[in-house]
Amino acid sequence: MLYSAMSIIKVEINYKNLLIAAIATGVVVLLFKLQTIITVFAVSFFIAYMFDPVVDKFEERKIPRSVTILVMMALTAALIVLLLAWLIPVAASELQYLSNNVANYVDSLFGFVQTSAAVFDIQLDVNTLKQHIGSHSSDYLKEIFSSMSSLMSSFSSMVSVILNIALVPILVFYFLKDFDKILAKMLEFLNTRFKMDFTGYYREFDNILSTYFRGQIIVAAILGLLYTLVLFIAGIKPAVIVGTVSGILSVVPYLGFIVGFTVSVILAALQYGDFLHPTMVIAGFALVQFFEGNFITPRILGGSLGLHPTAVIFSLMAGGALFGIGGMIIALPVAAFLRVLINQRSAQ
C-alpha cells in the first residue's frame, strides 16, 4: 500500500528541487517581513484597479490620464473631508452619550444578572460581584492606559503609519497613470513564460472581480445606511457608529450583521430595560436581512465571484493571518483567479 502511494507521488530530490524549495521558503519569509509594505502597495493597487475604468472612459474622450486622475483624487478628497466633517461631530456626540451613561448601563447589567440568577435559582451575591469588579477596575484601567501610552510613545511607529498613509495617494496616482502598461507587461510576461494565452483568463477574472468588489462596496454602503436607520427608529445610541461599522464589516459575509445585531440588542436592553426596544431592533435587522438577501445582493452582485461564502471567509482569514490587511485584499483576487483557472481547464 505504501509502495503504491509512493509510486503515485514521486518527488525527485536533487539540487534543482532543493533550490526551488529554498527560494520559495525565502520568498515566504520575506513576505512576512514586508507585511506593512505589502499592505500599502496592495491598498494602493486595489484603489487604482477600482478607478481604472473611469480613467479609461475619459481617456477615450482624449482627456489625458494625469488630468483625470488629479481631478478625481481632488473630488474624492473633498468628499472624504465633507463626510468626516459631518461624521466626526456625530460620532463624538454619541461617544459622549455612552461615556455619560456607563454607570447606568453597569447597574442595568447587574440588575439583569441578578434577575436571571433568580429565575434559574442560582445563588449569586451581586454586591460581592460589584465589589470584586470595582476593586480590580483600577488595575484594568492602568493596563489600558499603559498600553495606550506605550503605543503613543512609540514615535517611530506613528511616523511609519503616517508615512504609509501619505504614500497611498502617490502610489495610486502612478498605478493609475500606467495601469494599462503594467497590465500589458504582466500579460506579456505570463504568456511568454508559460507558453499560453492568459488574456482570456484575465478578461473573465477582471469581469468577476470588478463586479464583485464594486458591488460589495455599494451593498456595504446600503446596509450601513439601513442599519443606522433601524437604530435611529428604535432610538438606540450610538446609531451612526454601530450602523457604519456594521456596514463596513458587511464586506465579510454575515460579519456585519452578527456584530451589529449583537451590539444593538445589548444596547437596547441596557438603555431601556424592556422587551419593546430589543424587539424593535430584532425586527429591524431581520427586515434588512430579508431585503439584503432577496433584493439588494442578488440585483447588485448576483453570483459574481462564484465562491461560496465559506470560501470567501476562509480566503479573507487566511490572507489576513499570513500578510495582514494586504493579505486580505490579495486573498479574494487569488481565489477568483483560481476559480477562473479551474473553470477554463474544465471546459477544455
CSV table of C-alpha atoms in Angstrom, one decimal:
chain,number,residue,atom,x,y,z
A,1,MET,CA,0.0,0.0,0.0
A,2,LEU,CA,2.8,2.4,0.9
A,3,TYR,CA,4.7,1.4,-2.3
A,4,SER,CA,1.6,2.2,-4.5
A,5,ALA,CA,1.1,5.6,-2.8
A,6,MET,CA,4.8,6.4,-3.3
A,7,SER,CA,4.6,5.4,-6.9
A,8,ILE,CA,1.8,7.9,-7.5
A,9,ILE,CA,3.5,10.8,-5.7
A,10,LYS,CA,7.1,10.9,-6.8
A,11,VAL,CA,9.3,13.6,-5.5
A,12,GLU,CA,12.8,13.7,-7.0
A,13,ILE,CA,15.3,15.0,-4.5
A,14,ASN,CA,18.0,16.8,-6.4
A,15,TYR,CA,19.8,20.2,-6.3
A,16,LYS,CA,17.3,21.9,-8.6
A,17,ASN,CA,14.2,20.9,-6.4
A,18,LEU,CA,16.1,21.8,-3.2
A,19,LEU,CA,17.0,25.2,-4.7
A,20,ILE,CA,13.4,25.8,-5.7
A,21,ALA,CA,12.2,24.9,-2.2
A,22,ALA,CA,14.8,27.1,-0.6
A,23,ILE,CA,13.8,30.1,-2.8
A,24,ALA,CA,10.1,29.5,-2.1
A,25,THR,CA,10.8,29.4,1.6
A,26,GLY,CA,12.9,32.6,1.4
A,27,VAL,CA,10.1,34.4,-0.5
A,28,VAL,CA,7.5,33.4,2.1
A,29,VAL,CA,9.8,34.7,4.9
A,30,LEU,CA,10.5,37.9,3.0
A,31,LEU,CA,6.7,38.5,2.5
A,32,PHE,CA,6.2,38.0,6.3
A,33,LYS,CA,8.9,40.6,7.0
A,34,LEU,CA,7.4,43.1,4.4
A,35,GLN,CA,3.8,42.9,5.6
A,36,THR,CA,3.5,46.7,6.1
A,37,ILE,CA,4.9,47.4,2.6
A,38,ILE,CA,2.7,44.8,1.0
A,39,THR,CA,-0.4,46.3,2.7
A,40,VAL,CA,0.5,49.8,1.4
A,41,PHE,CA,1.0,48.6,-2.2
A,42,ALA,CA,-2.0,46.2,-2.1
A,43,VAL,CA,-4.3,49.0,-0.9
A,44,SER,CA,-2.9,51.4,-3.5
A,45,PHE,CA,-3.2,48.9,-6.4
A,46,PHE,CA,-6.7,47.9,-5.3
A,47,ILE,CA,-7.8,51.6,-5.4
A,48,ALA,CA,-6.2,52.1,-8.8
A,49,TYR,CA,-7.9,48.9,-10.1
A,50,MET,CA,-11.3,50.2,-8.9
A,51,PHE,CA,-10.9,53.6,-10.6
A,52,ASP,CA,-9.1,52.5,-13.8
A,53,PRO,CA,-12.3,52.0,-15.9
A,54,VAL,CA,-13.3,55.6,-15.1
A,55,VAL,CA,-9.9,56.9,-16.2
A,56,ASP,CA,-10.1,54.8,-19.4
A,57,LYS,CA,-13.5,56.3,-20.2
A,58,PHE,CA,-12.2,59.8,-20.1
A,59,GLU,CA,-9.0,58.8,-21.9
A,60,GLU,CA,-11.2,57.6,-24.8
A,61,ARG,CA,-12.5,61.2,-25.0
A,62,LYS,CA,-9.0,62.5,-25.5
A,63,ILE,CA,-8.6,63.7,-21.9
A,64,PRO,CA,-5.1,63.0,-20.5
A,65,ARG,CA,-5.0,60.3,-17.8
A,66,SER,CA,-3.0,62.6,-15.5
A,67,VAL,CA,-5.6,65.3,-15.6
A,68,THR,CA,-8.5,62.8,-15.0
A,69,ILE,CA,-6.6,61.2,-12.1
A,70,LEU,CA,-5.8,64.6,-10.4
A,71,VAL,CA,-9.4,65.8,-10.7
A,72,MET,CA,-10.8,62.5,-9.5
A,73,MET,CA,-8.4,62.5,-6.5
A,74,ALA,CA,-9.3,66.1,-5.6
A,75,LEU,CA,-13.0,65.3,-5.7
A,76,THR,CA,-12.5,62.2,-3.7
A,77,ALA,CA,-10.5,64.1,-1.0
A,78,ALA,CA,-13.2,66.8,-0.9
A,79,LEU,CA,-15.9,64.2,-0.4
A,80,ILE,CA,-14.0,62.5,2.3
A,81,VAL,CA,-13.4,65.8,4.1
A,82,LEU,CA,-17.1,66.6,3.9
A,83,LEU,CA,-18.1,63.2,5.2
A,84,LEU,CA,-15.7,63.4,8.1
A,85,ALA,CA,-16.8,66.9,8.9
A,86,TRP,CA,-20.3,65.5,9.4
A,87,LEU,CA,-19.4,62.1,10.9
A,88,ILE,CA,-16.8,63.2,13.5
A,89,PRO,CA,-19.1,65.5,15.5
A,90,VAL,CA,-21.9,63.0,15.4
A,91,ALA,CA,-19.6,60.2,16.5
A,92,ALA,CA,-18.1,62.4,19.2
A,93,SER,CA,-21.6,63.2,20.5
A,94,GLU,CA,-22.6,59.5,20.6
A,95,LEU,CA,-19.4,58.5,22.4
A,96,GLN,CA,-20.0,61.3,24.9
A,97,TYR,CA,-23.5,60.0,25.5
A,98,LEU,CA,-22.1,56.5,26.0
A,99,SER,CA,-19.5,57.7,28.5
A,100,ASN,CA,-22.1,59.7,30.5
A,101,ASN,CA,-24.3,56.6,30.8
A,102,VAL,CA,-21.7,53.9,31.5
A,103,ALA,CA,-22.7,53.8,35.2
A,104,ASN,CA,-26.4,53.3,34.3
A,105,TYR,CA,-25.5,50.5,31.9
A,106,VAL,CA,-23.5,48.8,34.5
A,107,ASP,CA,-26.3,49.0,37.0
A,108,SER,CA,-28.7,47.7,34.3
A,109,LEU,CA,-26.4,44.8,33.5
A,110,PHE,CA,-26.1,43.8,37.2
A,111,GLY,CA,-29.8,44.0,37.5
A,112,PHE,CA,-30.3,41.7,34.6
A,113,VAL,CA,-27.7,39.3,36.0
A,114,GLN,CA,-29.5,39.2,39.4
A,115,THR,CA,-32.9,38.7,37.8
A,116,SER,CA,-31.6,35.9,35.6
A,117,ALA,CA,-29.9,34.2,38.6
A,118,ALA,CA,-33.2,34.4,40.5
A,119,VAL,CA,-35.1,32.9,37.5
A,120,PHE,CA,-32.7,29.9,37.3
A,121,ASP,CA,-32.4,29.6,41.1
A,122,ILE,CA,-28.7,30.4,41.1
A,123,GLN,CA,-27.2,31.7,44.3
A,124,LEU,CA,-25.4,34.9,43.3
A,125,ASP,CA,-24.4,37.8,45.5
A,126,VAL,CA,-24.5,40.8,43.1
A,127,ASN,CA,-23.0,43.2,45.7
A,128,THR,CA,-20.0,40.9,46.2
A,129,LEU,CA,-19.6,40.7,42.4
A,130,LYS,CA,-19.7,44.5,42.2
A,131,GLN,CA,-17.1,44.9,44.9
A,132,HIS,CA,-14.8,42.4,43.2
A,133,ILE,CA,-15.0,44.1,39.8
A,134,GLY,CA,-14.7,47.5,41.5
A,135,SER,CA,-11.6,46.5,43.4
A,136,HIS,CA,-9.9,45.4,40.2
A,137,SER,CA,-11.2,48.2,37.9
A,138,SER,CA,-8.3,50.4,38.7
A,139,ASP,CA,-5.9,47.6,37.6
A,140,TYR,CA,-7.8,47.2,34.4
A,141,LEU,CA,-7.7,50.9,33.7
A,142,LYS,CA,-4.0,51.0,34.5
A,143,GLU,CA,-3.4,48.3,32.0
A,144,ILE,CA,-5.5,50.0,29.3
A,145,PHE,CA,-3.8,53.4,29.8
A,146,SER,CA,-0.4,51.7,30.0
A,147,SER,CA,-1.0,50.1,26.7
A,148,MET,CA,-2.3,53.3,25.1
A,149,SER,CA,0.7,55.3,26.4
A,150,SER,CA,3.2,52.8,25.2
A,151,LEU,CA,1.5,52.9,21.8
A,152,MET,CA,1.5,56.7,21.7
A,153,SER,CA,5.1,56.8,22.9
A,154,SER,CA,6.3,54.7,20.0
A,155,PHE,CA,7.1,57.7,17.9
A,156,SER,CA,8.8,55.7,15.1
A,157,SER,CA,5.7,53.5,14.7
A,158,MET,CA,3.4,56.6,14.4
A,159,VAL,CA,5.7,58.2,11.9
A,160,SER,CA,5.8,55.0,9.9
A,161,VAL,CA,1.9,54.8,9.9
A,162,ILE,CA,1.7,58.5,8.8
A,163,LEU,CA,4.2,58.0,6.0
A,164,ASN,CA,2.4,54.8,4.8
A,165,ILE,CA,-0.9,56.7,4.6
A,166,ALA,CA,0.8,59.6,2.8
A,167,LEU,CA,2.3,57.2,0.3
A,168,VAL,CA,-1.1,55.7,-0.7
A,169,PRO,CA,-2.3,58.6,-2.9
A,170,ILE,CA,1.1,58.9,-4.5
A,171,LEU,CA,1.2,55.2,-5.4
A,172,VAL,CA,-2.4,55.3,-6.6
A,173,PHE,CA,-1.6,58.2,-9.0
A,174,TYR,CA,1.3,56.3,-10.5
A,175,PHE,CA,-0.5,52.9,-10.6
A,176,LEU,CA,-3.5,54.6,-12.4
A,177,LYS,CA,-1.2,56.6,-14.8
A,178,ASP,CA,0.5,53.4,-16.0
A,179,PHE,CA,-2.2,50.8,-15.2
A,180,ASP,CA,-2.7,49.7,-18.8
A,181,LYS,CA,1.1,49.5,-19.4
A,182,ILE,CA,1.6,47.5,-16.2
A,183,LEU,CA,-1.2,45.1,-17.2
A,184,ALA,CA,0.2,44.7,-20.7
A,185,LYS,CA,3.7,43.9,-19.4
A,186,MET,CA,2.3,41.4,-16.9
A,187,LEU,CA,0.3,39.5,-19.5
A,188,GLU,CA,3.2,39.6,-21.9
A,189,PHE,CA,5.5,38.0,-19.2
A,190,LEU,CA,2.9,35.3,-18.3
A,191,ASN,CA,2.2,34.5,-22.0
A,192,THR,CA,5.9,34.2,-22.7
A,193,ARG,CA,6.9,32.4,-19.5
A,194,PHE,CA,4.1,29.7,-19.6
A,195,LYS,CA,3.7,29.5,-23.4
A,196,MET,CA,-0.1,30.1,-23.3
A,197,ASP,CA,-2.5,33.0,-23.8
A,198,PHE,CA,-3.6,34.5,-20.4
A,199,THR,CA,-5.6,37.3,-22.0
A,200,GLY,CA,-8.8,35.3,-21.9
A,201,TYR,CA,-8.2,34.3,-18.3
A,202,TYR,CA,-7.7,37.9,-17.4
A,203,ARG,CA,-10.9,39.2,-19.1
A,204,GLU,CA,-13.0,36.7,-17.2
A,205,PHE,CA,-11.1,37.3,-14.0
A,206,ASP,CA,-11.4,41.1,-14.4
A,207,ASN,CA,-15.2,40.8,-15.1
A,208,ILE,CA,-15.7,38.7,-12.0
A,209,LEU,CA,-13.5,40.7,-9.6
A,210,SER,CA,-14.6,44.2,-10.7
A,211,THR,CA,-18.3,43.3,-10.5
A,212,TYR,CA,-17.8,41.8,-7.0
A,213,PHE,CA,-15.7,44.5,-5.4
A,214,ARG,CA,-17.6,47.4,-6.8
A,215,GLY,CA,-20.9,45.7,-6.0
A,216,GLN,CA,-19.7,44.7,-2.5
A,217,ILE,CA,-18.9,48.4,-1.7
A,218,ILE,CA,-22.3,49.5,-2.8
A,219,VAL,CA,-24.0,46.7,-0.8
A,220,ALA,CA,-22.0,47.6,2.3
A,221,ALA,CA,-22.9,51.3,2.0
A,222,ILE,CA,-26.6,50.5,1.6
A,223,LEU,CA,-26.5,48.1,4.6
A,224,GLY,CA,-24.7,50.7,6.7
A,225,LEU,CA,-27.4,53.3,5.9
A,226,LEU,CA,-30.3,50.8,6.6
A,227,TYR,CA,-28.7,49.6,9.9
A,228,THR,CA,-28.3,53.2,11.0
A,229,LEU,CA,-31.9,54.0,10.1
A,230,VAL,CA,-33.2,50.9,12.1
A,231,LEU,CA,-31.2,52.1,15.2
A,232,PHE,CA,-32.5,55.7,14.8
A,233,ILE,CA,-36.1,54.5,14.6
A,234,ALA,CA,-35.6,52.2,17.6
A,235,GLY,CA,-33.9,55.1,19.5
A,236,ILE,CA,-30.7,53.2,20.1
A,237,LYS,CA,-27.4,55.1,20.6
A,238,PRO,CA,-24.8,55.2,19.1
A,239,ALA,CA,-26.8,54.7,15.9
A,240,VAL,CA,-24.3,56.2,13.4
A,241,ILE,CA,-21.2,54.4,14.9
A,242,VAL,CA,-22.8,50.9,15.1
A,243,GLY,CA,-24.6,51.3,11.8
A,244,THR,CA,-21.5,52.4,10.0
A,245,VAL,CA,-19.2,49.8,11.5
A,246,SER,CA,-21.8,47.1,10.7
A,247,GLY,CA,-22.0,48.3,7.1
A,248,ILE,CA,-18.2,48.2,6.7
A,249,LEU,CA,-17.9,44.7,8.3
A,250,SER,CA,-20.6,43.5,5.8
A,251,VAL,CA,-17.8,43.1,3.2
A,252,VAL,CA,-17.2,39.8,5.0
A,253,PRO,CA,-20.3,37.6,4.7
A,254,TYR,CA,-22.6,37.8,7.8
A,255,LEU,CA,-19.9,39.5,9.9
A,256,GLY,CA,-21.6,42.9,9.8
A,257,PHE,CA,-25.0,41.5,10.6
A,258,ILE,CA,-23.7,39.4,13.5
A,259,VAL,CA,-21.7,42.2,15.1
A,260,GLY,CA,-24.3,44.9,14.5
A,261,PHE,CA,-27.2,42.8,15.7
A,262,THR,CA,-25.5,41.6,18.8
A,263,VAL,CA,-24.2,45.0,19.9
A,264,SER,CA,-27.6,46.7,19.1
A,265,VAL,CA,-29.7,44.2,21.0
A,266,ILE,CA,-27.4,44.6,24.1
A,267,LEU,CA,-27.5,48.4,23.9
A,268,ALA,CA,-31.3,48.3,23.5
A,269,ALA,CA,-31.6,46.1,26.6
A,270,LEU,CA,-29.2,48.3,28.6
A,271,GLN,CA,-30.6,51.6,27.5
A,272,TYR,CA,-34.3,50.9,28.0
A,273,GLY,CA,-34.5,47.8,30.2
A,274,ASP,CA,-37.7,46.5,28.4
A,275,PHE,CA,-38.6,44.0,25.7
A,276,LEU,CA,-40.0,46.5,23.2
A,277,HIS,CA,-36.8,48.1,22.1
A,278,PRO,CA,-34.8,44.9,21.7
A,279,THR,CA,-37.8,43.5,19.8
A,280,MET,CA,-37.7,46.6,17.5
A,281,VAL,CA,-34.0,46.0,16.8
A,282,ILE,CA,-34.6,42.3,16.1
A,283,ALA,CA,-37.4,43.1,13.7
A,284,GLY,CA,-35.5,45.9,12.0
A,285,PHE,CA,-32.4,43.8,11.4
A,286,ALA,CA,-34.5,40.8,10.3
A,287,LEU,CA,-36.2,43.1,7.7
A,288,VAL,CA,-32.9,44.5,6.5
A,289,GLN,CA,-31.5,40.9,6.1
A,290,PHE,CA,-34.6,40.0,4.2
A,291,PHE,CA,-34.2,42.8,1.7
A,292,GLU,CA,-30.5,42.2,1.5
A,293,GLY,CA,-30.8,38.5,0.8
A,294,ASN,CA,-33.7,38.8,-1.7
A,295,PHE,CA,-33.3,42.1,-3.5
A,296,ILE,CA,-30.1,44.1,-2.7
A,297,THR,CA,-27.3,41.5,-3.1
A,298,PRO,CA,-29.0,39.5,-5.9
A,299,ARG,CA,-29.5,42.6,-8.0
A,300,ILE,CA,-26.2,44.2,-7.4
A,301,LEU,CA,-23.8,41.2,-7.0
A,302,GLY,CA,-25.7,38.1,-8.1
A,303,GLY,CA,-23.2,35.3,-8.2
A,304,SER,CA,-20.4,37.5,-9.5
A,305,LEU,CA,-17.5,36.0,-7.5
A,306,GLY,CA,-18.8,32.5,-7.8
A,307,LEU,CA,-17.4,31.4,-4.5
A,308,HIS,CA,-19.3,30.0,-1.5
A,309,PRO,CA,-19.5,32.4,1.5
A,310,THR,CA,-17.4,29.9,3.5
A,311,ALA,CA,-14.7,30.0,0.8
A,312,VAL,CA,-14.8,33.9,0.9
A,313,ILE,CA,-14.4,33.9,4.7
A,314,PHE,CA,-11.6,31.3,4.6
A,315,SER,CA,-9.8,33.3,1.9
A,316,LEU,CA,-10.0,36.5,3.9
A,317,MET,CA,-9.0,34.9,7.2
A,318,ALA,CA,-6.1,33.0,5.6
A,319,GLY,CA,-4.9,36.2,3.8
A,320,GLY,CA,-5.2,38.2,7.0
A,321,ALA,CA,-3.4,35.6,9.1
A,322,LEU,CA,-0.5,35.4,6.6
A,323,PHE,CA,0.0,39.0,5.5
A,324,GLY,CA,-2.4,41.3,7.4
A,325,ILE,CA,-4.7,43.7,5.6
A,326,GLY,CA,-2.7,43.4,2.5
A,327,GLY,CA,-3.2,39.7,2.5
A,328,MET,CA,-6.9,40.1,2.9
A,329,ILE,CA,-7.0,42.4,-0.1
A,330,ILE,CA,-4.9,39.9,-2.2
A,331,ALA,CA,-6.8,36.8,-1.0
A,332,LEU,CA,-10.1,37.2,-2.9
A,333,PRO,CA,-8.3,38.1,-6.2
A,334,VAL,CA,-6.2,34.9,-5.8
A,335,ALA,CA,-9.3,32.8,-5.0
A,336,ALA,CA,-11.2,34.3,-8.0
A,337,PHE,CA,-8.2,33.7,-10.3
A,338,LEU,CA,-8.0,30.0,-9.2
A,339,ARG,CA,-11.7,29.7,-9.9
A,340,VAL,CA,-11.3,31.1,-13.4
A,341,LEU,CA,-8.3,28.8,-14.0
A,342,ILE,CA,-10.2,25.7,-12.8
A,343,ASN,CA,-13.3,26.6,-14.9
A,344,GLN,CA,-11.2,27.2,-18.0
A,345,ARG,CA,-9.3,23.9,-17.6
A,346,SER,CA,-12.6,22.0,-17.0
A,347,ALA,CA,-14.0,23.5,-20.2
A,348,GLN,CA,-11.1,22.3,-22.3
